[in-house]
Structures are given as C-alpha cells and as structure tokens.
Tab-separated table of C-alpha atoms and ligand atoms in Angstrom:
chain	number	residue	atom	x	y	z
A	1	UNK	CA	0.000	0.000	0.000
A	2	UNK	CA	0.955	3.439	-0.723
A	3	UNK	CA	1.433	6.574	1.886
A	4	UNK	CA	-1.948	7.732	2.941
A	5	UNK	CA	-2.595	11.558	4.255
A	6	UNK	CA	-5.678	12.055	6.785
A	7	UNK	CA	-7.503	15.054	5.712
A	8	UNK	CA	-9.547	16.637	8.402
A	9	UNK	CA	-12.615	19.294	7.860
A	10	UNK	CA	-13.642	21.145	11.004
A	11	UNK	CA	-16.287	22.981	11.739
A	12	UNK	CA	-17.798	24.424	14.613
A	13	UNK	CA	-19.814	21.677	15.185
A	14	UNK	CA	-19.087	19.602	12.645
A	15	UNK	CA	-15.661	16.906	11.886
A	16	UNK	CA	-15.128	15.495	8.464
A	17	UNK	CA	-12.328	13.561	7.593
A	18	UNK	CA	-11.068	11.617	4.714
A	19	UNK	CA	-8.022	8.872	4.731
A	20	UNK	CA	-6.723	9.287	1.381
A	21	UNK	CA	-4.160	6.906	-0.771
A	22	UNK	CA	-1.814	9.966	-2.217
A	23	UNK	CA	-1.007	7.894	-5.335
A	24	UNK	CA	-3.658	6.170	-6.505
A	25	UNK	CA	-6.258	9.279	-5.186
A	26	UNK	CA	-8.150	6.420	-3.701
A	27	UNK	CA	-10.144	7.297	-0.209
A	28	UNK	CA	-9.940	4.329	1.912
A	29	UNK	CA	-11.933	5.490	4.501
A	30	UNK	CA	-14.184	8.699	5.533
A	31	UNK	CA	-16.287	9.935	8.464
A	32	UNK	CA	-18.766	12.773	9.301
A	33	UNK	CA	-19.351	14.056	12.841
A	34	UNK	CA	-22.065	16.234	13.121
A	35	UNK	CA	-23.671	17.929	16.005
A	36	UNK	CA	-20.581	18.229	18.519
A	37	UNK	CA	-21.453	19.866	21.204
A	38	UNK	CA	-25.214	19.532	20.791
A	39	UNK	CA	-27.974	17.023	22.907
A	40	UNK	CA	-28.445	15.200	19.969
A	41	UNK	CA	-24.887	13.835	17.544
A	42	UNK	CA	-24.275	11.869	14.416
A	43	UNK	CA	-21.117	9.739	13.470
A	44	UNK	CA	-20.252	8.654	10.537
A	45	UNK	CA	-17.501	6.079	9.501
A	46	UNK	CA	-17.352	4.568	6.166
A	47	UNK	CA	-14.593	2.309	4.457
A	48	UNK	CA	-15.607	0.925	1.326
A	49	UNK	CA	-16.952	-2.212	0.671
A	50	UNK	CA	-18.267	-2.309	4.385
A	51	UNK	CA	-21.007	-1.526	6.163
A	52	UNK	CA	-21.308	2.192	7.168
A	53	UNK	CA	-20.780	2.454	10.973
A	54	UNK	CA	-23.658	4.902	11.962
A	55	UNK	CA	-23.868	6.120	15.718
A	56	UNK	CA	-26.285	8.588	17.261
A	57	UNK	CA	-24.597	9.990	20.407
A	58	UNK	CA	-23.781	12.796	22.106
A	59	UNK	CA	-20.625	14.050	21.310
A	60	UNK	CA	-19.170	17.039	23.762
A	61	UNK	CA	-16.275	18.468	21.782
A	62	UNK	CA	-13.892	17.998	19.009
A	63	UNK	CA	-11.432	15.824	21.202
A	64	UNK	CA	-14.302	13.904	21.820
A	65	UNK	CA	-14.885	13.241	18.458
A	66	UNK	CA	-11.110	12.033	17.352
A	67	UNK	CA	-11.506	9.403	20.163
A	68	UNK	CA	-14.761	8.322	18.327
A	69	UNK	CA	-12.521	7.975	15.048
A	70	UNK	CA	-9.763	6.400	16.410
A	71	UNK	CA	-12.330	3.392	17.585
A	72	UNK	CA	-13.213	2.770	14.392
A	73	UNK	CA	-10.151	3.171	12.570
A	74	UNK	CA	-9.402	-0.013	15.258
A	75	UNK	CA	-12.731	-1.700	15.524
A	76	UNK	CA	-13.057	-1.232	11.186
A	77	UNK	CA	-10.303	-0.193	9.600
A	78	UNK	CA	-7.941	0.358	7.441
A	79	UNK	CA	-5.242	-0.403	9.871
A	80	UNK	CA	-3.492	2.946	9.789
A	81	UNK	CA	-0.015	1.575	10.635
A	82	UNK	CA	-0.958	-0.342	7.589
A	83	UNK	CA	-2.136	2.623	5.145
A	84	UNK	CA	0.960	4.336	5.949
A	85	UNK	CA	0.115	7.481	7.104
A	86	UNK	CA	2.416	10.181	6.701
A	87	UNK	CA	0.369	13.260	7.802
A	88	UNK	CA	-2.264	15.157	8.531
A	89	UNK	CA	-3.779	17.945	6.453
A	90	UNK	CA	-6.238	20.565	7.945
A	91	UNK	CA	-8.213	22.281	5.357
A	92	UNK	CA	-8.146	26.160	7.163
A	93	UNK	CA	-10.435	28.846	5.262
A	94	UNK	CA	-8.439	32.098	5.588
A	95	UNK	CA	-5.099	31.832	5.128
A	96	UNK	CA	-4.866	35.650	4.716
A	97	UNK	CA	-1.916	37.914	2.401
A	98	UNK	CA	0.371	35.340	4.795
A	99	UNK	CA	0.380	31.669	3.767
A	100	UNK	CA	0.523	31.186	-0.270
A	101	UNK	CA	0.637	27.971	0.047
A	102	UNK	CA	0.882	25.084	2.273
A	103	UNK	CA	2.707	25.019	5.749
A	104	UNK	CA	3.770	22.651	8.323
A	105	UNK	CA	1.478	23.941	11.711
A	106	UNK	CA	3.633	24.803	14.891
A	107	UNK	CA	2.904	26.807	17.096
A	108	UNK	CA	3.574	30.034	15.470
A	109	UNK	CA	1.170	29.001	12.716
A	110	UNK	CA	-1.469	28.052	15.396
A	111	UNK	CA	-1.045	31.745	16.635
A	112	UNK	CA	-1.338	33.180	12.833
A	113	UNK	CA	-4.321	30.902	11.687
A	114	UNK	CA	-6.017	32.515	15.242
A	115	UNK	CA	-4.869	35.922	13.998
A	116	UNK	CA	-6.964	35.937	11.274
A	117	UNK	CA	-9.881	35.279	13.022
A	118	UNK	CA	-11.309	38.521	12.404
A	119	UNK	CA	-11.255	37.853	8.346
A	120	UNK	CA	-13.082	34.333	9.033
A	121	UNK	CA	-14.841	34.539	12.411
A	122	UNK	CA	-17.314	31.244	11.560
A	123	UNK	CA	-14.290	28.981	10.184
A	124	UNK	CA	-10.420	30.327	11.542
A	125	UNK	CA	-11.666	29.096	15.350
A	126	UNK	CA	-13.545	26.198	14.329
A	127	UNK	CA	-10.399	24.873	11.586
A	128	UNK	CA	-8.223	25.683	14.476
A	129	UNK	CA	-10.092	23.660	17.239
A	130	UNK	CA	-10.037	20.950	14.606
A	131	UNK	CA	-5.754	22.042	14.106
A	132	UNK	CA	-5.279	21.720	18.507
A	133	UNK	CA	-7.495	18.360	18.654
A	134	UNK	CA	-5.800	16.877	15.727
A	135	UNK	CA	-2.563	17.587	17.056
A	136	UNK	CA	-3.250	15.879	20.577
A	137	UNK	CA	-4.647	12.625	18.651
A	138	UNK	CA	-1.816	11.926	16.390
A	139	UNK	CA	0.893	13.669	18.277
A	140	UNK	CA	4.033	11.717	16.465
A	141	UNK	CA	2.557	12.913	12.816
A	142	UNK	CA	3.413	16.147	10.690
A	143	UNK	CA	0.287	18.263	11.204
A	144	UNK	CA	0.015	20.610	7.491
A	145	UNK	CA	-2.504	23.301	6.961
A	146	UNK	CA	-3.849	24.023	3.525
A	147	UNK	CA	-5.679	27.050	3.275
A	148	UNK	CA	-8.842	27.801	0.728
A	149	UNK	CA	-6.950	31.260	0.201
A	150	UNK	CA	-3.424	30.409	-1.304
A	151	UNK	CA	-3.884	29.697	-4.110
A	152	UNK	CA	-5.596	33.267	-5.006
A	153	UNK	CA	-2.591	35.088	-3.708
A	154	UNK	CA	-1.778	35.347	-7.373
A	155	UNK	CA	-4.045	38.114	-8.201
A	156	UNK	CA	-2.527	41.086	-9.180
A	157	UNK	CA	-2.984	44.147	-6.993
A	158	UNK	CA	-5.743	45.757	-9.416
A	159	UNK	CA	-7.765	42.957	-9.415
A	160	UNK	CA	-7.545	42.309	-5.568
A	161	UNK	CA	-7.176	45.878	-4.212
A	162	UNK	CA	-10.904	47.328	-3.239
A	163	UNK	CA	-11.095	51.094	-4.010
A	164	UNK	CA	-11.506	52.614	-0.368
A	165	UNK	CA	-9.916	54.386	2.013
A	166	UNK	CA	-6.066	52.652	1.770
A	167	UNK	CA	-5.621	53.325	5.673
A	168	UNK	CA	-8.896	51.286	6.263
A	169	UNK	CA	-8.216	48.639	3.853
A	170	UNK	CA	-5.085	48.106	5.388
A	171	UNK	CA	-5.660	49.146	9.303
A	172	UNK	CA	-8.453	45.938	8.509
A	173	UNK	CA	-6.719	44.096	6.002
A	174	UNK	CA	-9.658	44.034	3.494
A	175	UNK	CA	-8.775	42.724	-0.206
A	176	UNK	CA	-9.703	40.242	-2.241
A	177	UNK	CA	-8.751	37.067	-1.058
A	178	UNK	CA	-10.478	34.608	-2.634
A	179	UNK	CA	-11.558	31.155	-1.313
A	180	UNK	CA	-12.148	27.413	-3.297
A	181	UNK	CA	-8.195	27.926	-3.955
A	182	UNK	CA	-7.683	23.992	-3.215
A	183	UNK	CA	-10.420	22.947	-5.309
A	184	UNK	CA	-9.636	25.802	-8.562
A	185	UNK	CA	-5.835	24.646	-7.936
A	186	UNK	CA	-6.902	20.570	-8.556
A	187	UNK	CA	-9.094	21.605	-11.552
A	188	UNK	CA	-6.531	23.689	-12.684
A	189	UNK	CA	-3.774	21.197	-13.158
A	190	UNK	CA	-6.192	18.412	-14.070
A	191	UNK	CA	-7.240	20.549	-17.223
A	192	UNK	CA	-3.594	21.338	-18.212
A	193	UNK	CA	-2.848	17.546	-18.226
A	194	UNK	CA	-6.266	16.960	-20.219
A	195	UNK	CA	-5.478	19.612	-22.902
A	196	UNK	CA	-1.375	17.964	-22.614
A	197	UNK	CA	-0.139	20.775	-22.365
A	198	UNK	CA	2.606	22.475	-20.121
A	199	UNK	CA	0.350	24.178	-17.126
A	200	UNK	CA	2.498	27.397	-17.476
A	201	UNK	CA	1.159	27.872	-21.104
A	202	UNK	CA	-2.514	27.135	-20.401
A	203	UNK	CA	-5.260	29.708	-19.627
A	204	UNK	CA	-8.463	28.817	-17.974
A	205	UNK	CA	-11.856	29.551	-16.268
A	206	UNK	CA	-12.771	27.270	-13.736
A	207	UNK	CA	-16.191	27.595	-12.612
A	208	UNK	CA	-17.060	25.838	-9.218
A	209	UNK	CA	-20.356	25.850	-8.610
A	210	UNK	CA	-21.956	23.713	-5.513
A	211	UNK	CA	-23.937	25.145	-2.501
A	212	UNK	CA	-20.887	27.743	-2.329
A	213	UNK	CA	-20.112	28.834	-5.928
A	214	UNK	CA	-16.697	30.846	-7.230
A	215	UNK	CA	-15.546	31.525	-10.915
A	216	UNK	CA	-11.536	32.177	-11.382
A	217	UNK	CA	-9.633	33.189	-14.334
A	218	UNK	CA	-6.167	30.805	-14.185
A	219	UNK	CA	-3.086	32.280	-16.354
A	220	UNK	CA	-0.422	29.877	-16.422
A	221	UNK	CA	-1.258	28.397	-13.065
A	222	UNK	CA	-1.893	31.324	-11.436
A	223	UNK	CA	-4.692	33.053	-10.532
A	224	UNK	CA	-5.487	36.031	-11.604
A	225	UNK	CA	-9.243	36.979	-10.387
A	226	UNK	CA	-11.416	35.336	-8.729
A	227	UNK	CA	-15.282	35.877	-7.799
A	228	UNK	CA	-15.201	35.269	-4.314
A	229	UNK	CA	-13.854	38.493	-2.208
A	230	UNK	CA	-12.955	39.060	1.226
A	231	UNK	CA	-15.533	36.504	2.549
A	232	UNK	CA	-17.100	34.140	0.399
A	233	UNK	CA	-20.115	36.126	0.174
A	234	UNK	CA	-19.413	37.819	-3.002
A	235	UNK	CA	-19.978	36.789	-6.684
A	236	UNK	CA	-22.184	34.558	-8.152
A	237	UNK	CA	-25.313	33.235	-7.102
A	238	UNK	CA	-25.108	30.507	-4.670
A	239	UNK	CA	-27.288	27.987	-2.431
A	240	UNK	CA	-27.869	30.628	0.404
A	241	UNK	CA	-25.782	33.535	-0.597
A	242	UNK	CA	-26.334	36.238	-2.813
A	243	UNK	CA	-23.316	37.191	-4.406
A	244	UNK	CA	-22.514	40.157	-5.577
A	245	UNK	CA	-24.883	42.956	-4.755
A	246	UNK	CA	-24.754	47.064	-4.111
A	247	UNK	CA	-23.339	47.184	-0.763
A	248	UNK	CA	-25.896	50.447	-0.755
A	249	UNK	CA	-28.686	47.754	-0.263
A	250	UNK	CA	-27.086	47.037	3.121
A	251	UNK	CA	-26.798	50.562	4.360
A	252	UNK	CA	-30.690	51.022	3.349
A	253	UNK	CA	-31.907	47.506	4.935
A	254	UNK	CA	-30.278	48.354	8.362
A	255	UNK	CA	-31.587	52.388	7.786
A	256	UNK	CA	-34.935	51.963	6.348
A	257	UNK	CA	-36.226	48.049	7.169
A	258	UNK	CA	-34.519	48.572	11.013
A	259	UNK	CA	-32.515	45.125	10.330
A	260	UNK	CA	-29.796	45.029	12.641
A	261	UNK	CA	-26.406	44.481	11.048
A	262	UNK	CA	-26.512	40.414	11.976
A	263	UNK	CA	-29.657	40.188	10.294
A	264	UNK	CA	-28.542	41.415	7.776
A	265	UNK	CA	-25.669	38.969	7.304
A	266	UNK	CA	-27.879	35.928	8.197
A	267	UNK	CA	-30.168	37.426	5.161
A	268	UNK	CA	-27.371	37.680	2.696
A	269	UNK	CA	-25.415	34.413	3.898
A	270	UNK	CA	-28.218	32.017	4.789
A	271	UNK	CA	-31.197	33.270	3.501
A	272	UNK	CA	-30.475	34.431	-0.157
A	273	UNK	CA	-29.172	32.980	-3.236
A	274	UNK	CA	-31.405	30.254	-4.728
A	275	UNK	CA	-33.252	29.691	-1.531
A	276	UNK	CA	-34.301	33.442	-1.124
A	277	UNK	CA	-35.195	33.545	-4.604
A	278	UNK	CA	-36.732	30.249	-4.620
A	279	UNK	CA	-37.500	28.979	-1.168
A	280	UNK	CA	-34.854	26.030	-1.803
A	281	UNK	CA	-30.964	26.536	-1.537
A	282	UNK	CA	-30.972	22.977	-3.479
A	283	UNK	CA	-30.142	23.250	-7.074
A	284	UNK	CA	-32.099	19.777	-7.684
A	285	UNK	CA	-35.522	21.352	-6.787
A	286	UNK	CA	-35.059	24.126	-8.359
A	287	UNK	CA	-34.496	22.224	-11.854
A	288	UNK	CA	-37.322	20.492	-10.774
A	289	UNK	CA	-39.206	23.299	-10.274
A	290	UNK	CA	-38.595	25.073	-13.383
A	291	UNK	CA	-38.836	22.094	-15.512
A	292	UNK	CA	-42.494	22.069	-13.758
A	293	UNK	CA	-42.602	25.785	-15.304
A	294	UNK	CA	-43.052	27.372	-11.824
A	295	UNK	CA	-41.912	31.062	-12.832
A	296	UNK	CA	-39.790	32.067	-9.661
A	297	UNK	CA	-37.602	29.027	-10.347
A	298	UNK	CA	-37.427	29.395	-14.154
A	299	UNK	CA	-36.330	33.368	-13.203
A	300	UNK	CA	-33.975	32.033	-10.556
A	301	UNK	CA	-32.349	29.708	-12.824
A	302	UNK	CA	-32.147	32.805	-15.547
A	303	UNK	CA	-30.680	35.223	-12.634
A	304	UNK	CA	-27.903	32.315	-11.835
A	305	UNK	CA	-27.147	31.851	-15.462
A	306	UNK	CA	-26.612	35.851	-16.555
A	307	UNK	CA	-24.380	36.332	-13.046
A	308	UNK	CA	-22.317	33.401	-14.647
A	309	UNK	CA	-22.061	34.293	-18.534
A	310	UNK	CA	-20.788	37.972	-17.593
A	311	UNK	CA	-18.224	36.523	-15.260
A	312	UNK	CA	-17.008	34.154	-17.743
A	313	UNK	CA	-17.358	37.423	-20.311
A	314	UNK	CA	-14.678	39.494	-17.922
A	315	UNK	CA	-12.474	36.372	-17.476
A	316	UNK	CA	-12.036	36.034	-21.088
A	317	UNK	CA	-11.221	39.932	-21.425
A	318	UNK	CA	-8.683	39.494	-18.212
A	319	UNK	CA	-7.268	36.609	-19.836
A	320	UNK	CA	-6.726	37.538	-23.267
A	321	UNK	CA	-6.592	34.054	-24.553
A	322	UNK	CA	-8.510	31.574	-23.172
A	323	UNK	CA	-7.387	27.321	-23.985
A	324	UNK	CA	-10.659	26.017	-21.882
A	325	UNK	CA	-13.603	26.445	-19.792
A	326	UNK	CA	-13.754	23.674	-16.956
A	327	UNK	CA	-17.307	23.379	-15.129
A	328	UNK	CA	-16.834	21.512	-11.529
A	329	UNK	CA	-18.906	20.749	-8.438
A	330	UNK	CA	-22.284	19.481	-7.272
A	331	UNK	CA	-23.927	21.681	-9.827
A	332	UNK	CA	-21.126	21.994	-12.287
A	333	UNK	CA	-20.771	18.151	-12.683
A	334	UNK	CA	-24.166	17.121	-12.864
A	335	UNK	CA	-26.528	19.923	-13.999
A	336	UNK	CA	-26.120	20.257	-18.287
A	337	UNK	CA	-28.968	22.604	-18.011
A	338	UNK	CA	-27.088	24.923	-16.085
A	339	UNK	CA	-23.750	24.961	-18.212
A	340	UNK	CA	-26.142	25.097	-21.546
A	341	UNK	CA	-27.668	28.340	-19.445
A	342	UNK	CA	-24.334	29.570	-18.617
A	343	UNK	CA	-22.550	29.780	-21.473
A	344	UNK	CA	-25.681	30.054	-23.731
A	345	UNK	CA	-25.392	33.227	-26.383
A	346	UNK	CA	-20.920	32.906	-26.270
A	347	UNK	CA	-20.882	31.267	-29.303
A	348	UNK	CA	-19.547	34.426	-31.316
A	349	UNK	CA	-16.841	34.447	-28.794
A	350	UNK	CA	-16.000	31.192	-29.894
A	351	UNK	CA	-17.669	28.942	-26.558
A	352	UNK	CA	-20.267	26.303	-28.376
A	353	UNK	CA	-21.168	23.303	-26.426
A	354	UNK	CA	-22.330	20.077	-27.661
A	355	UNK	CA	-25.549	18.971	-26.354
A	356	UNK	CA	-25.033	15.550	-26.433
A	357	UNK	CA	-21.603	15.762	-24.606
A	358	UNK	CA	-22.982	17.843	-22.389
A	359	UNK	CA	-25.635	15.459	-21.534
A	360	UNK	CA	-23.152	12.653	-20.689
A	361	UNK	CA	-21.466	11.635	-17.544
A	362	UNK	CA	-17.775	11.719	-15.880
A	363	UNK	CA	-14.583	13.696	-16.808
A	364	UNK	CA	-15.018	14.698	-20.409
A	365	UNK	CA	-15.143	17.381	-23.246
A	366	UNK	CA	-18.498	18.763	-23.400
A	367	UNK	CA	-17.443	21.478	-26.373
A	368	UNK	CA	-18.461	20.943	-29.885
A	369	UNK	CA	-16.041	20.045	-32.137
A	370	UNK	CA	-15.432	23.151	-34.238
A	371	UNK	CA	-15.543	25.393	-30.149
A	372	UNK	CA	-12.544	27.373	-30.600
A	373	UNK	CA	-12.462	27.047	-26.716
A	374	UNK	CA	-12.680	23.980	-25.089
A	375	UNK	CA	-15.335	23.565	-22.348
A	376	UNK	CA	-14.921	20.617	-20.215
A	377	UNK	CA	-16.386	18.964	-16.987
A	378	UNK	CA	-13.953	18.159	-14.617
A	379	UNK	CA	-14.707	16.561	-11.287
A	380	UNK	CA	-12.465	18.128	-7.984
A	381	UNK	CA	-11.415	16.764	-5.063
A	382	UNK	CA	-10.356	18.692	-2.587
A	383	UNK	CA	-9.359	15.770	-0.160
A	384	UNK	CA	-6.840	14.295	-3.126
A	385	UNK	CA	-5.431	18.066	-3.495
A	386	UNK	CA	-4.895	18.502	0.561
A	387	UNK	CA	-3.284	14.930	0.156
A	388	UNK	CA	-0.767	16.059	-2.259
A	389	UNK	CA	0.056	18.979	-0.567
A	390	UNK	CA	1.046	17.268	2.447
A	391	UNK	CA	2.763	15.024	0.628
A	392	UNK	CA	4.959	17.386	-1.676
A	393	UNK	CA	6.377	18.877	1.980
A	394	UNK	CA	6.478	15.916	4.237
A	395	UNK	CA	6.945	13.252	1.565
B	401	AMP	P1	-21.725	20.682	-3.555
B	401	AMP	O1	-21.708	21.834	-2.598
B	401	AMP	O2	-20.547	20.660	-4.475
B	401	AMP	O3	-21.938	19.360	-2.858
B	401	AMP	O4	-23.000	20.886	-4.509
B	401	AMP	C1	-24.299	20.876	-3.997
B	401	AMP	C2	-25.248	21.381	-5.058
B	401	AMP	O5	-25.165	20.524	-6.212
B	401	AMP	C3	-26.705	21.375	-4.618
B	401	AMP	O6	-27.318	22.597	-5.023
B	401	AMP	C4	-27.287	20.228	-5.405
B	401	AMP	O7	-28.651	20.394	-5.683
B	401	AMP	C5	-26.478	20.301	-6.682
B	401	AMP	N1	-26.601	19.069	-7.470
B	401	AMP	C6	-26.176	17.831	-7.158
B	401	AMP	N2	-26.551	16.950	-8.122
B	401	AMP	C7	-27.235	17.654	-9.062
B	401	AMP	C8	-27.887	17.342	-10.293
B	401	AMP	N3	-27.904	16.088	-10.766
B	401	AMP	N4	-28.478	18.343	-10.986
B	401	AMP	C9	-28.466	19.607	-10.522
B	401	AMP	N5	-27.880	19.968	-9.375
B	401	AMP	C10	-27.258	19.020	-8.642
C-alpha cells in the first residue's frame, strides 16, 4: 500500500475527515461528525466495501470526536499503521496575504491561523479547534494546513485591491482574497494535463459551482481573479448567498427596514441565493421546479445563469486568450442545463457546447467540435489536493 494523508474538515460543530491513498487518489476510509457539542450527535464512519458504521450519540467536543474515530479506525479499519500514514492535512479557510501555500502547523502558525480570526470569524476558530485536537490525537505525525486562500494570492494588486480608504483597507486588512483555492488549484492542473499541455502555457476559467459557488480566471497556473472576495459572500449566485450585490442595499436595509447588522448577514449568507429567490438553496428542486414551469424558479435559474455568462465574459477579457472552460462541483458536474444556461449566447466568442456531450457523464469534453475554446467537466477533489500537498512537503 501506498502513503496515505488524513484530511480533516472542522467545523464548529461539525468533523469530516477523509483517509486518502496519495497515489492512486483512492479514499480508503471517511467519516462525518455532526452535532458536537449539541444534545443530539451523528457519526459517521465509512470504508468501502463495508457496512457504514452509523452512531447517534452525544458528542461534547472535538477531542471527543477524534476518540470516536480512532475506535473505528481499530474496531473497522484500514489499519493505519498499515495505510501508511504520513500526515495530517487541515483544510483552514483564511489563510490571509500570509500563507501562499501550504505550511507545516507549529505553534507560530497556530497563533497566525487565530490571527486571522477577524477575516473568518465562523471557520479560523472552528479549523483551528479541529488544528489543537488533531494535534493531541496523532501527536508523532506532521500536522500541514492548507488554506482555501493560497492559491488566489496570485491576483494582481488591481484585481484584488478594493477602491476605499487605503488606511482602512489596510488598518483591517480588506482585499480580495479569494476562497475554493484547493479545489480551482486541482481543476486547474487536471485541465492542463487533459489539454497535454505544459500548465504554465494554459489559460483557464474554472467555474465551481456547488452550494458555495466561485468563478476564477487561471493564467499559467496562477490566478489572476477570482469571484469570491474578502468573505465568500461575493460573486455569483449561490445555495444561500447572494453574491454580488450594491453594498448600498445594506446601508438602506439596516436604515430603512430597522434590520440590525446580523440580520442582515444571516439574510445575505443564509437566507439568499437560490433559496431566497426560490425557497430552496438545493439546485435539484429548483431544476425540478422550473422544468415544472413554476416562474420564480425558471427566473432564478435565468438570474444564476446571466451572473455566470458575464463573469465568464470578464475572465475572457482578463485573460486575453482563453485554452478552456472547466465546469466543476455538485452543480457543475451534474446539472447540463445549467452549463447550456451559462454559457448560452458565447458562441460568437467562440464557446459552443455540444448537447449531447454535455448530456453525458464523468470527466469529459463537453465542447463541440469546431468550439474554438474547449469547455470541459472536470470533477475536484479537494481531499486528493490537501493529500498532495502534504505530501509534496512531508513526503
Ligand atoms: P456541492 O456543494 O458541491 O456538494 O453541490 C451541492 C449542489 O449541487 C446542490 O445545489 C445540489 O442540488 C447540486 N446538485 C447535485 N446533483 C445535481 C444534479 N444532478 N443536478 C443539478 N444539481 C445538482
């Protein structure tokens, strides 16, 4: 058996992990804890080809739940002596203008992750809990953090410099920062190695759209503008967020409607996007619904679809030349009505899609033959990309 990586997931009430095969991608087991903290848990431990273990129990706190894991990696598997486990990886949201890329956690790195609290106040604590119980688990292991930001810290100062007051943005470090780095990065690569071609001489738009949903333009490897900003609010239209909208709107909600400034972030972060607009954040209903000719969801579908088409009209103008279009994600995988919608009307900019491609299944070319740029649908993994990283700097 090859080296195996365990990927870890935390959130503030929530544990996901992944025990990932680096060479051969394969996971060879998983786990979701759900509910720390609350009267009422879930546990989740799945290898393949056996039974999922499923427990209902309370489960007090993070530490707590890395004892539940390390029963089952003894009571079902894999053996982890066995797998070979080299490291850890802890997927951390904001990695700020500091980490561009992955880093071996000590305690300095603890201390910066908890820094930038402030720029990620729902995930920096939570991936950091996850970081200090980790570390107490598997003490004799190299703990790595690989951050959703990195990857962005590519784009150019024009692209990720907001036009305020400089003193502010910097006094409060707001910029761009993007976020889905680890997942762009994997689909980035992957495409370069389906087009077989070099990755420094391939240009691409990568369009990841699942419950959370971010568009970036890739020159050469590097990222060059992406949708998401300084939180992952902004952009397109996602499950439960709005994306971009006038930040006047927010100013007038809290002056004229009386909304408080956290209701106001609960409205644009959990109550917005396709479930404001529809009254489900779930992509599959609203197909379902439109395809049932229910108008708000036909309109929903058409508000997601023009967000997308004049992102993917800017990338192409910040790009210059673009080699391929890569659609990936819950949504961006499965749903060919959506990338028909998205890239509908592009043809004169040389973007045609072939319906029956489209239609089909798996890693593939969904372009038309004569498209003079490629569209493709490329499944991520963000698990496989955290378990390279670890590996390129323990390995
Ligand atoms: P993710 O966050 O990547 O897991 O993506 C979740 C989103 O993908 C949800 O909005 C799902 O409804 C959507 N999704 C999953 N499968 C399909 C499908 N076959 N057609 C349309 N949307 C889908």
């Amino acid at each position: 058996m090859s080296a195996s990586v365990f990927v870890i997931n935390a959130g503030s009430s929530s544990l996901k992990y992944q025990l990932v095969a680096v060479d051969s991608g394969e996971a060879l087991a998983s786990g979701l804890i759900e509910r720390i903290g609350e009267t009422t848990g879930r546990a989740m431990h799945q290898v393949p080809g056996r039974d999922d273990v499923v427990e209902q129990r309370v489960i007090t706190d993070h530490a707590h739940a890395f004892g539940w894991v390390l029963r089952q990696f003894d009571a079902h598997g894999p053996d982890l002596d066995e797998a070979q486990l080299i490291g850890i990886g802890h997927r951390v949201v904001q990695g700020g203008a500091r980490f561009d890329r992955a880093v071996l956690i000590d305690d300095d790195v603890a201390q910066q992750i908890d820094d930038l609290a402030p720029l990620a106040p729902l995930h920096n604590p939570a991936n950091l809990q996850g970081i200090r119980s980790a570390r107490a688990t598997f003490p004799g292991f190299p703990h790595v953090a690989v951050f959703d930001t990195a990857f962005h810290l590519t784009i150019p100062p024009a692209a990720h410099r907001y036009a305020i007051d400089e003193r502010v943005a910097a006094d409060h470090r707001i910029r761009k920062y993007g976020f889905h780095g680890t997942s762009h990065q994997f689909v980035s690569r992957r495409m370069a190695e389906l087009l077989g071609k070099p990755l420094e001489q391939v240009n691409t738009i990568l369009l990841h759209l699942g419950n959370g949903a971010s568009a970036t333009a890739v020159r050469g490897g590097e990222s060059i503008e992406t949708s998401m900003g300084m939180t992952p609010l902004a952009g397109l239209v996602m499950g439960t967020r709005s994306g971009d909208i006038d930040p006047g709107v927010i100013f007038h909600l809290h002056r004229t409607a009386g909304m408080s400034i956290d209701e106001i972030d609960t409205l644009l972060n959990k109550r917005s996007g396709l479930l404001g607009l529809t009254g489900t954040g779930d992509m599959r209903d609203v197909q379902q619904a439109a395809d049932a000719g229910i108008p708000r969801a036909v309109e929903a579908l058409e508000i997601v679809a023009h967000r997308l088409r004049g992102t993917v009209g800017a990338y192409l103008a910040h790009l210059g030349r673009t080699d391929a279009i890569a659609f990936t994600a819950g949504i961006g995988e499965n749903s060919p009505a959506v990338r028909t919608a998205a890239l509908s009307g592009l043809e004169g900019l040389g973007i045609v899609i072939d319906p029956e491609r489209n239609a089909g299944r798996g890693e593939r070319c969904i372009s038309a033959a004569g498209s003079a740029i490629e569209v493709w649908v490329v499944p991520t993994d963000e698990e496989l990309e955290i378990a390279r990283q670890v590996a390129a700097l323990v390995g």
